[in-house]
Structures are given as structure tokens and as C-alpha cells.
XYZ file of C-alpha atoms in Angstrom:
568
model
C 54.817 9.165 28.138
C 52.474 8.552 31.048
C 49.883 11.246 31.820
C 51.337 12.070 35.256
C 54.843 12.440 33.810
C 53.492 14.643 31.032
C 51.761 16.861 33.579
C 54.984 17.196 35.585
C 56.926 18.066 32.427
C 54.271 20.585 31.451
C 54.416 22.131 34.939
C 58.226 22.353 34.862
C 58.121 23.824 31.361
C 55.561 26.393 32.465
C 57.656 27.412 35.453
C 60.792 27.648 33.285
C 58.977 29.699 30.651
C 57.570 32.043 33.288
C 60.972 32.543 34.956
C 62.702 33.024 31.604
C 60.131 35.618 30.574
C 60.741 37.478 33.777
C 64.521 37.349 33.367
C 64.163 39.051 29.985
C 61.927 41.818 31.341
C 64.811 43.741 32.932
C 68.240 44.175 31.360
C 71.000 42.006 32.806
C 73.418 43.879 35.098
C 77.104 43.521 34.268
C 78.570 45.060 37.402
C 82.046 43.851 38.523
C 81.642 41.100 41.128
C 85.062 40.993 42.851
C 86.172 44.606 42.534
C 85.151 45.849 45.997
C 85.995 44.511 49.444
C 83.734 44.779 52.478
C 84.202 48.321 53.853
C 83.942 47.709 57.611
C 86.233 45.935 60.041
C 83.430 43.824 61.507
C 81.600 40.604 60.704
C 79.910 40.962 57.326
C 76.240 41.767 57.759
C 73.641 44.436 57.056
C 70.658 45.876 58.888
C 69.160 47.617 55.825
C 69.484 47.166 52.081
C 69.139 49.251 48.945
C 65.602 50.295 48.047
C 64.019 49.918 51.471
C 61.016 52.196 51.905
C 61.637 55.213 54.133
C 59.726 58.464 54.758
C 59.885 60.449 51.492
C 62.839 58.485 50.072
C 64.324 55.137 49.222
C 67.158 53.835 51.355
C 70.024 54.304 48.920
C 72.674 51.876 50.149
C 73.618 49.177 52.630
C 73.651 49.787 56.364
C 76.673 47.717 57.380
C 76.757 46.235 60.863
C 79.410 47.467 63.300
C 78.519 45.137 66.198
C 76.575 48.079 67.707
C 79.912 49.768 68.397
C 81.538 52.988 67.199
C 85.138 53.606 66.124
C 85.599 50.369 64.198
C 87.911 50.753 61.170
C 86.345 51.744 57.847
C 88.310 50.769 54.738
C 88.465 51.918 51.130
C 86.503 49.310 49.181
C 88.875 49.691 46.211
C 91.762 51.867 45.040
C 91.021 55.444 44.020
C 91.063 58.939 45.496
C 88.950 60.753 48.067
C 86.838 63.105 45.966
C 84.455 64.595 48.495
C 84.071 65.041 52.224
C 80.819 66.292 53.694
C 79.909 67.188 57.266
C 76.290 68.004 58.154
C 74.120 67.842 61.298
C 71.593 65.446 59.758
C 71.663 63.220 56.661
C 74.987 61.441 56.303
C 76.648 63.204 59.238
C 80.348 62.838 58.430
C 80.882 61.140 55.060
C 83.571 60.334 52.492
C 83.195 59.696 48.760
C 85.931 57.826 46.854
C 86.183 57.869 43.050
C 87.575 54.670 41.522
C 89.260 54.324 38.118
C 86.524 52.021 36.768
C 83.993 54.871 36.717
C 82.317 53.924 40.000
C 82.314 55.838 43.298
C 81.718 54.593 46.827
C 80.317 56.557 49.754
C 80.822 55.894 53.475
C 78.577 57.739 55.957
C 77.754 58.282 59.663
C 81.489 58.258 60.400
C 83.393 59.504 63.411
C 86.956 60.748 62.848
C 88.583 60.478 59.440
C 92.085 59.018 59.236
C 94.641 61.480 60.726
C 95.949 63.216 57.576
C 92.424 63.759 56.212
C 91.072 64.814 59.612
C 93.813 67.448 59.911
C 93.113 68.794 56.420
C 89.340 69.015 56.963
C 89.811 70.786 60.293
C 92.016 73.370 58.569
C 89.346 73.908 55.912
C 86.643 74.368 58.561
C 88.684 77.020 60.362
C 89.591 78.700 57.097
C 85.939 78.968 56.035
C 84.676 79.432 59.636
C 82.080 76.750 58.981
C 81.566 73.438 60.760
C 79.027 71.946 58.327
C 80.933 71.858 55.087
C 81.226 70.136 51.703
C 84.727 69.914 50.243
C 85.527 68.687 46.730
C 89.073 67.335 46.653
C 91.510 67.203 43.702
C 92.462 63.816 42.312
C 96.048 63.736 43.575
C 95.557 64.987 47.150
C 94.322 61.907 49.027
C 94.841 58.693 47.059
C 93.952 55.345 48.625
C 94.548 51.676 47.947
C 92.033 48.895 48.418
C 91.800 48.136 52.145
C 93.370 51.412 53.350
C 91.973 52.872 56.573
C 89.935 55.973 55.728
C 87.873 56.599 58.874
C 86.258 55.149 61.975
C 82.624 54.102 62.206
C 80.163 56.219 64.142
C 76.570 57.239 64.645
C 76.601 60.763 63.202
C 73.915 62.588 61.219
C 70.549 60.939 60.692
C 71.767 57.595 62.042
C 69.733 56.083 64.873
C 72.360 53.575 65.936
C 76.010 52.728 65.207
C 76.569 51.512 61.639
C 78.209 52.510 58.351
C 75.982 53.558 55.454
C 77.681 52.386 52.235
C 76.742 53.348 48.677
C 77.945 52.480 45.181
C 77.429 55.147 42.496
C 78.035 55.742 38.831
C 80.629 58.533 39.014
C 79.502 60.264 35.825
C 75.739 60.303 36.415
C 75.737 60.088 40.240
C 73.065 57.380 39.964
C 73.150 55.135 43.015
C 73.525 51.457 42.136
C 72.375 48.478 44.165
C 75.480 47.282 46.093
C 74.056 43.758 46.388
C 74.644 43.319 42.637
C 78.432 43.648 43.131
C 79.102 40.273 44.723
C 79.559 41.194 48.374
C 79.688 38.077 50.603
C 76.184 38.297 52.085
C 74.579 34.871 52.085
C 70.976 34.904 50.958
C 68.940 31.857 50.001
C 65.596 33.061 51.390
C 62.888 34.239 48.961
C 60.849 37.364 49.704
C 57.702 37.206 51.802
C 54.484 38.632 50.306
C 52.018 39.704 52.977
C 49.035 41.293 51.224
C 47.502 42.444 47.966
C 45.724 45.789 47.545
C 43.202 46.467 44.777
C 42.272 49.948 43.472
C 39.414 51.273 41.373
C 41.400 53.364 38.898
C 38.416 55.288 37.632
C 39.207 57.612 40.539
C 42.387 58.868 42.175
C 44.380 56.621 44.480
C 44.258 59.511 46.988
C 40.457 59.461 47.059
C 39.769 55.851 47.908
C 40.624 53.155 50.391
C 41.970 50.059 48.615
C 40.480 46.656 49.193
C 43.065 44.523 50.996
C 43.375 40.764 50.465
C 45.213 38.479 52.845
C 47.405 35.787 51.305
C 48.035 32.122 51.947
C 51.044 30.129 50.740
C 49.931 26.930 48.962
C 52.527 24.578 47.447
C 55.095 27.355 47.499
C 52.866 29.938 45.779
C 51.098 32.856 47.469
C 47.385 33.031 46.710
C 44.500 35.226 47.810
C 42.148 33.459 50.178
C 39.183 34.518 47.982
C 38.978 35.447 44.282
C 39.448 39.114 43.400
C 36.082 40.305 42.093
C 35.568 43.970 41.170
C 32.788 46.156 39.771
C 35.002 48.529 37.792
C 36.545 48.367 34.321
C 39.887 49.859 35.444
C 41.873 48.270 38.257
C 45.413 48.348 39.610
C 47.293 46.588 42.388
C 49.848 47.044 45.126
C 51.609 44.591 47.434
C 53.213 44.530 50.838
C 56.382 42.435 50.738
C 59.773 42.187 52.409
C 63.001 40.231 52.069
C 65.312 38.551 54.582
C 68.892 37.345 54.493
C 70.217 34.031 55.756
C 70.782 34.254 59.500
C 68.955 37.585 59.898
C 65.438 38.429 61.075
C 65.517 41.983 59.661
C 62.727 42.784 57.221
C 64.547 44.362 54.267
C 63.265 45.775 50.997
C 62.532 43.664 47.926
C 64.529 44.098 44.721
C 61.860 43.802 42.037
C 58.275 42.910 41.245
C 56.650 42.242 37.879
C 52.905 42.066 37.203
C 51.623 39.547 34.638
C 48.162 39.413 33.053
C 47.523 35.996 31.467
C 51.317 35.429 31.380
C 52.042 38.737 29.621
C 54.312 41.129 31.520
C 52.388 44.353 32.095
C 54.720 46.436 34.244
C 57.489 45.982 36.800
C 59.811 47.877 39.087
C 63.451 47.252 39.953
C 65.499 48.773 42.777
C 68.667 49.868 41.008
C 70.171 53.007 39.455
C 68.257 55.690 41.370
C 69.530 59.254 41.737
C 68.900 61.460 44.748
C 66.886 63.701 42.427
C 64.538 60.734 41.927
C 64.394 59.276 45.426
C 61.357 61.337 46.461
C 59.394 59.478 43.777
C 59.052 56.834 46.479
C 55.901 58.799 47.362
C 54.484 57.820 43.960
C 55.690 54.240 44.294
C 53.787 53.620 47.525
C 50.162 54.179 48.478
C 50.996 57.431 50.240
C 47.503 58.046 51.602
C 47.346 54.645 53.291
C 50.833 54.972 54.758
C 50.329 58.560 55.994
C 47.191 57.393 57.778
C 49.183 54.834 59.774
C 48.645 51.887 57.426
C 51.214 49.543 55.897
C 53.596 50.187 53.045
C 51.846 49.201 49.802
C 54.053 49.215 46.690
C 52.140 50.089 43.537
C 52.343 47.688 40.605
C 51.444 50.578 38.317
C 52.834 53.954 37.345
C 50.793 56.814 38.755
C 50.010 59.523 36.175
C 52.610 61.905 37.630
C 55.437 59.375 37.978
C 57.883 60.779 35.427
C 61.145 59.088 36.353
C 62.387 56.180 38.360
C 62.218 52.474 38.898
C 59.346 51.327 36.649
C 59.537 49.605 33.279
C 56.401 49.176 31.209
C 55.532 46.055 29.238
C 52.070 45.774 27.741
C 50.803 48.686 29.855
C 51.343 50.995 32.808
C 49.786 48.632 35.365
C 46.151 49.733 35.075
C 44.231 46.676 33.866
C 41.284 47.374 31.543
C 38.438 44.935 32.084
C 36.223 45.122 29.003
C 34.054 42.128 29.916
C 33.406 39.710 32.746
C 35.940 37.084 31.685
C 38.514 35.924 34.249
C 42.144 37.100 34.144
C 44.942 34.917 35.527
C 47.144 37.429 37.365
C 50.664 36.802 38.663
C 53.214 38.881 40.516
C 56.823 37.718 40.601
C 58.679 39.234 43.576
C 62.476 38.857 43.722
C 65.491 39.819 45.795
C 68.895 40.894 44.474
C 70.262 37.337 44.796
C 67.676 35.903 42.434
C 65.444 34.283 45.049
C 61.814 34.821 44.065
C 58.249 34.291 45.228
C 55.090 34.161 43.138
C 51.655 35.562 43.938
C 48.771 34.214 41.856
C 45.139 35.316 41.891
C 42.109 35.305 39.662
C 40.705 38.700 38.645
C 37.123 38.998 37.442
C 34.721 41.845 36.797
C 31.194 41.239 38.088
C 29.227 43.939 36.353
C 29.976 47.641 36.391
C 28.812 50.085 39.041
C 28.902 53.867 38.936
C 31.865 55.557 40.552
C 31.256 56.801 44.053
C 33.801 59.419 45.082
C 32.985 61.100 48.422
C 36.019 63.385 48.036
C 34.866 65.236 44.906
C 34.089 68.601 46.541
C 36.524 71.427 45.894
C 38.639 72.307 42.850
C 40.303 69.399 41.054
C 44.113 69.413 40.784
C 45.863 67.271 38.166
C 49.426 66.015 37.629
C 51.246 67.434 34.621
C 49.344 70.745 34.790
C 49.868 74.099 36.471
C 47.430 74.102 39.395
C 46.586 77.475 40.976
C 44.684 78.442 44.131
C 44.012 82.136 44.724
C 41.789 84.182 47.021
C 42.129 87.483 48.890
C 44.051 85.866 51.781
C 46.031 82.902 50.407
C 47.463 81.942 47.070
C 49.828 79.313 45.758
C 50.556 77.323 42.644
C 51.804 73.809 41.964
C 54.066 73.324 38.955
C 53.325 70.470 36.548
C 55.765 68.029 38.179
C 54.426 68.474 41.718
C 51.612 65.905 41.784
C 51.603 62.147 41.197
C 47.825 61.695 41.009
C 44.763 63.942 40.859
C 42.724 65.051 43.881
C 40.106 67.583 44.954
C 41.667 70.369 47.000
C 40.179 71.261 50.393
C 40.550 74.740 51.910
C 39.440 75.919 55.331
C 39.934 78.954 57.577
C 40.399 78.226 61.287
C 40.387 80.710 64.151
C 42.907 79.617 66.761
C 42.365 79.996 70.507
C 44.702 83.010 70.551
C 42.628 84.733 67.880
C 45.108 84.165 65.065
C 44.018 82.916 61.676
C 45.115 79.502 60.401
C 44.666 78.546 56.768
C 44.208 74.833 56.136
C 45.622 73.904 52.756
C 44.296 70.385 52.243
C 46.051 67.748 54.406
C 49.126 65.558 54.365
C 47.465 62.572 52.650
C 48.580 63.995 49.277
C 52.360 64.202 48.763
C 54.143 66.945 46.843
C 57.300 66.307 44.855
C 59.145 69.538 45.669
C 58.789 72.953 47.271
C 55.924 75.258 46.323
C 55.508 78.977 47.149
C 52.757 79.984 49.566
C 51.629 83.613 49.902
C 49.531 84.918 52.789
C 48.096 88.422 53.226
C 47.689 89.249 56.895
C 47.110 92.356 58.979
C 50.667 93.204 60.015
C 50.294 96.764 58.706
C 51.085 95.102 55.367
C 54.701 96.169 55.382
C 57.982 94.380 55.764
C 58.665 94.171 59.494
C 61.520 91.684 59.048
C 60.068 89.646 61.924
C 57.414 87.586 60.173
C 57.729 83.779 60.160
C 55.450 81.411 58.251
C 54.543 78.281 60.161
C 53.265 75.034 58.656
C 51.913 72.406 61.021
C 50.114 69.072 60.897
C 49.806 66.665 63.775
C 52.948 66.906 65.897
C 55.182 68.273 63.129
C 55.917 72.003 62.754
C 57.982 73.702 60.046
C 59.101 77.345 60.083
C 60.407 79.579 57.296
C 61.323 83.254 57.160
C 58.479 85.018 55.330
C 59.591 87.471 52.661
C 57.433 90.547 52.088
C 56.416 91.006 48.448
C 53.915 93.623 47.295
C 51.497 93.226 50.171
C 51.971 89.471 50.648
C 54.252 87.387 52.863
C 55.707 84.388 51.038
C 57.704 81.264 51.863
C 58.160 77.826 50.295
C 57.256 74.428 51.719
C 56.753 70.950 50.280
C 53.832 69.662 52.311
C 50.216 70.660 52.676
C 48.888 71.413 56.150
C 47.882 74.311 58.386
C 49.570 77.621 57.600
C 49.818 80.831 59.589
C 51.997 83.923 59.995
C 53.803 84.597 63.273
C 55.351 87.857 64.438
C 58.592 86.747 66.085
C 60.500 89.170 68.323
C 61.744 86.554 70.798
C 65.516 85.907 70.664
C 66.978 82.418 71.152
C 68.006 81.170 74.592
C 71.613 80.024 75.054
C 71.902 77.352 77.755
C 75.326 76.076 78.892
C 75.509 72.368 79.746
C 77.944 71.552 82.556
C 79.707 74.857 82.005
C 79.497 78.276 83.680
C 81.155 81.643 83.768
C 84.438 81.728 85.712
C 84.896 77.978 85.557
C 88.238 76.180 85.597
C 87.971 73.547 82.880
C 91.345 71.845 83.372
C 89.609 68.504 83.929
C 87.020 69.015 81.184
C 87.241 67.504 77.708
C 84.475 69.468 75.992
C 82.238 72.532 76.251
C 78.548 72.144 75.401
C 75.652 74.514 74.767
C 72.007 74.058 73.934
C 70.195 76.764 71.971
C 66.400 76.952 72.155
C 64.138 79.131 70.020
C 60.376 79.491 69.818
C 60.474 78.697 66.083
C 62.744 75.656 66.624
C 64.998 76.911 63.809
C 68.318 78.740 63.963
C 69.833 80.833 61.211
C 73.330 80.998 62.656
C 75.483 79.937 65.617
C 78.863 81.584 66.199
C 81.498 80.950 68.876
C 84.480 83.289 69.364
C 87.374 82.343 71.634
C 89.499 85.377 72.459
C 88.100 86.984 69.314
C 88.821 84.034 67.014
C 86.249 81.692 65.448
C 85.999 78.388 67.334
C 84.647 75.172 65.816
C 81.571 73.816 67.587
C 79.951 70.729 66.087
C 76.172 70.357 65.959
C 75.583 66.681 65.203
C 71.868 65.800 64.952
C 71.048 69.459 65.617
C 70.757 68.863 69.351
C 73.685 70.510 71.104
C 76.714 72.558 70.095
C 79.931 70.877 71.242
C 83.553 72.002 71.263
C 86.090 69.258 71.951
C 89.071 70.927 73.600
C 92.129 70.958 71.347
C 95.146 73.106 70.459
C 92.903 76.065 69.625
C 92.314 76.558 73.360
C 95.650 76.622 75.194
C 96.406 76.931 78.905
C 95.450 80.174 80.641
C 92.494 82.522 80.883
C 90.032 82.842 78.010
C 86.973 84.757 76.895
C 84.244 82.831 75.051
C 81.443 84.648 73.226
C 78.423 82.688 71.968
C 76.065 84.314 69.438
C 72.807 82.715 68.269
C 70.500 84.172 65.609
C 67.038 82.883 64.659
C 65.141 83.025 61.355
C 63.651 86.443 62.137
C 67.068 87.933 62.852
C 66.639 88.021 66.644
C 70.062 87.630 68.293
C 71.335 86.575 71.687
C 74.939 87.062 72.761
C 76.488 85.653 75.922
C 80.001 86.126 77.231
C 81.887 83.689 79.460
C 85.314 83.719 81.068
C 87.091 80.526 82.012
C 90.531 79.123 82.787
C 92.226 76.112 81.329
């Protein structure tokens, strides 16, 4: 064999061996490929895929195109029964879950009206419970469906920012959300992922207490490479990448499916976007470089498991992703990035240690908090604790007392560059005669975002729970909400009106309860996206004269009641 031919064969063999090794790293998925039909009566296409990176969560399904229109038909993807209907102001808005006999469930969200029989039943349940936002679990024999049956109409309800249908596939028993793109839906994709940058971390210190070194990439002969070698002065290093995927005929930048890190052709660690529960989705904050992203930087996906990452998408090979450099020899590093259709891109770079410098951590003032431990902060004004599962990486906690312009005291509990996995209790002792007034609200703020919770009095302290650091203070709230009619007034004849709308404004931006009574009977007002309260005129408001009472109550228990008379 000629030398050139031998080199080609060797190259092909190396590529095949590398790809085969990768294929064996994750278990093969045996999901049914022709079981489900496309759920929307529109041209097949998506604007977001499973595993895309969102604030505090993964995107857990496909966002199916509806031609930027609402009220397109939504179909049952397979035979089964409607098991759950949920209506909420944010999140999924109006959604349906169908259980199928093969042990898989499908979810359809951001809907407008359900199909007539279901819509009628849900309306009856809302009036029976006197609750607009509602979750209803349905028995198996009440609403059965066949594949392709109309179940609803597409919309833009809940957390949606434009007309589409959010579609999920779940394991019915575990409620794990599966990647729908592994079920053979007809979405053409022959484009490999794009890898934009590599980030390098000194893992002798916390990822929250450093700025990673970023390397730009250049594609050479189909392989992404760093423009300069990666040279470090630490014996512990980890990596992250910025990457996205595209589908044939689309310019949308979607999430990647998987990435595996190799050190001298040995698989170290990898992640795969499949089988994620909603209990695990907040671990996205451990999957990304949260500090960089919260500071306005790009999404960087860690190719390592942070110390506090207990569950989720990672699989370890020879390690957890932190590379130990015991000498100055070069390491041939590779990252294989793939989409759900099997298209892949490779990043290659040389890693070398050039001596070893001392760690330089400018953040090391203040008490150190660690993942996996109970971390406590306590003084005569503020105290809180973080349970062992709250942190993903260590950091040094910063505390500060600020006097606001109005003379009130603000307690700065670190900042939002460190994420927390769940809610933690904060207690503040303040001079409100140290008794339960029933009107105390705890406010957390950072930047332009404010959160409010009712503060509960407990043995001299006011307490509430939040899940972000920031600036905390207590507020005495005696101001009731304002009820503002929109296009409606007392004494009005509404014969030519299709709906009645109100806005409710409160100084804490949070309402505890909204109630509408028509002639003494509860009336269903929707509150989609939490903006306005809307009643669409129906059989519950017949012809004649009526009395409408609107009652709004805020977190502190302050109430406003307004009475209107109108004719229909």
C-alpha cells in the first residue's frame, strides 16, 4: 500500500474509532419512531427545541410553528385519554396532557379554547371551585381521543411571547421529559452544530470567583480549532463551550443535544439533553457558567460537573471534567458536539501546563460557603441558612448594610452572580415594635427586578422565603390595591360589548386574591400573563340590569372593593 493511501486509511480509521467510541458513551435510545403524528395543523417546523438554555431552566419541549397565527387546530399526537388540564396566568397558560397506552404522555401548551366538550367541562369545574387558574386530573374514561383528533386551538397564552404550541413527550410513570426529536418527527436536519468559543477555568478556585479565559475558534478542514494553543499555569482545569444547532431551512439558533470531552482520546465526561424532570430543570444553573451569563455574557455550557450538581444530564467517564495536569506534557483535547439527528462537529485543541503559579482569588473575603453542607449566616439583624443542596459551587459570602434615601435599612445578601437551587428562609429583625402587625412585606431587589413576599412574624423576627440573593428590606404596607376599569364604567350599557376588563395595580406588584361577583354570584375573569382581568360575556350574564362587585386583596391583606351597575 502506498504511503498516501495508508495515511488516508489511518485517518478514516481514526475518525471511525473516535465516532464509535462516542456512540458507546451514551446508551442508545429505543423510542418509537412512527407512533406520534405532528400535533399542529400547520407546516411542520419548530422555533425552539428540547434542551435550549433559558433563564433558570431548560426548554423542555418543541415550540411548534403556527405560522404566527392563533386558533389553528391542535391534534392528539396518538390515541389515549386526556389526563390533565391546567390553566395558569404564566407558564404553560392553557395546557392539556394526554396519557397514551404505551406508557408515554404528551403535553400541549399555550392553547386557546379546548375542543367544545372539554371546554364546557372545564368551565363547569372553574365555576364549581370558583377558581379560574386550576389544575384538573381527569379519569381515564372521561375524555378519550384517537390519533389526529382535534383537542384544542393554538394560542399565545401563559409565558408564551408569540403564537406557537409548546409540545412535550414524557414518561408517564416518572414524569421525566424526553427529547421529542428522538421520536422520528419529520423535521429535516442535515446541519451539524456550530461551536463558537471555548472557555477555560482554573479549578483550584470556584467558578463563581473567576473570569474564564475565552478562546475564539476557527474551522479548519471541517474541524474547529483554537486560534492559539491553550496554555495554563494551574494543575486543575476545566472547560465550557458556546454552541448552537440549526435545522435545514431555518436560521434559528437552537440548543445542542450532547457534548463529550476527550483527553487523549479517552472520554472524560459528557452531557446529553434527554430525560429531564421539572424537579431537575433548575440544574441548568449548574450546567452553565452562571456568573458570566448573569453579568451579560454568553451562555457557556460546562464540560464538567460542578461539585453541587447532584442530578441531571451529565455522565462521567474517566472523570468529572476537571483535568489534572501533573506535569508540563501536552494533552490532545477533543470535544464532540452533536444534535439529536446525529450530525456532529469536533473541536480540537492542545492543552499544556507551563509551570504552576499560586492561586490569586480576589473574592476570598467573607465567610466561605460550600455545596453539600449546611451554610449559616447569623447576626443581630439578619439570619438565614442554605441547606446542603442549595449551592453548586463554593463562594465567599458578602454582606453589607445600606441606608436608603428614605432612611430605611437595606441588607445586601451577596449578589445575583451565585445561583441558588431552591427557596431559602430569610429572617430580619426590624424596629416595627417587634410585634405582628400583619402588614409587613419583605422585598428582595436587584437591578430592575423586585420580588415581594408576606413576612410572617416569628419570635421577634419577620421571615419569608426567596431563591435569589440580593438586597432585602422590610416594608410596612397599608396601601390597598387600585382597581382600574378598562373601557368600562358604572351605569354603562354593554349591549355592543364582548368583554369586560379591569387592571389591578398594587405598590407591591403582587395580589393575593381577585374576586368578581355578578348579582352575588362568582364570575369567571381570566388573568392571562397576569396583566389584566378579563370576562368574556357569556350565558352567565343575561339580558337586563346587573350589579358587578370587584374585590382585590394584596399580600398584606389590604382590600379594595368597587361596585358597578350596568345593563346588557
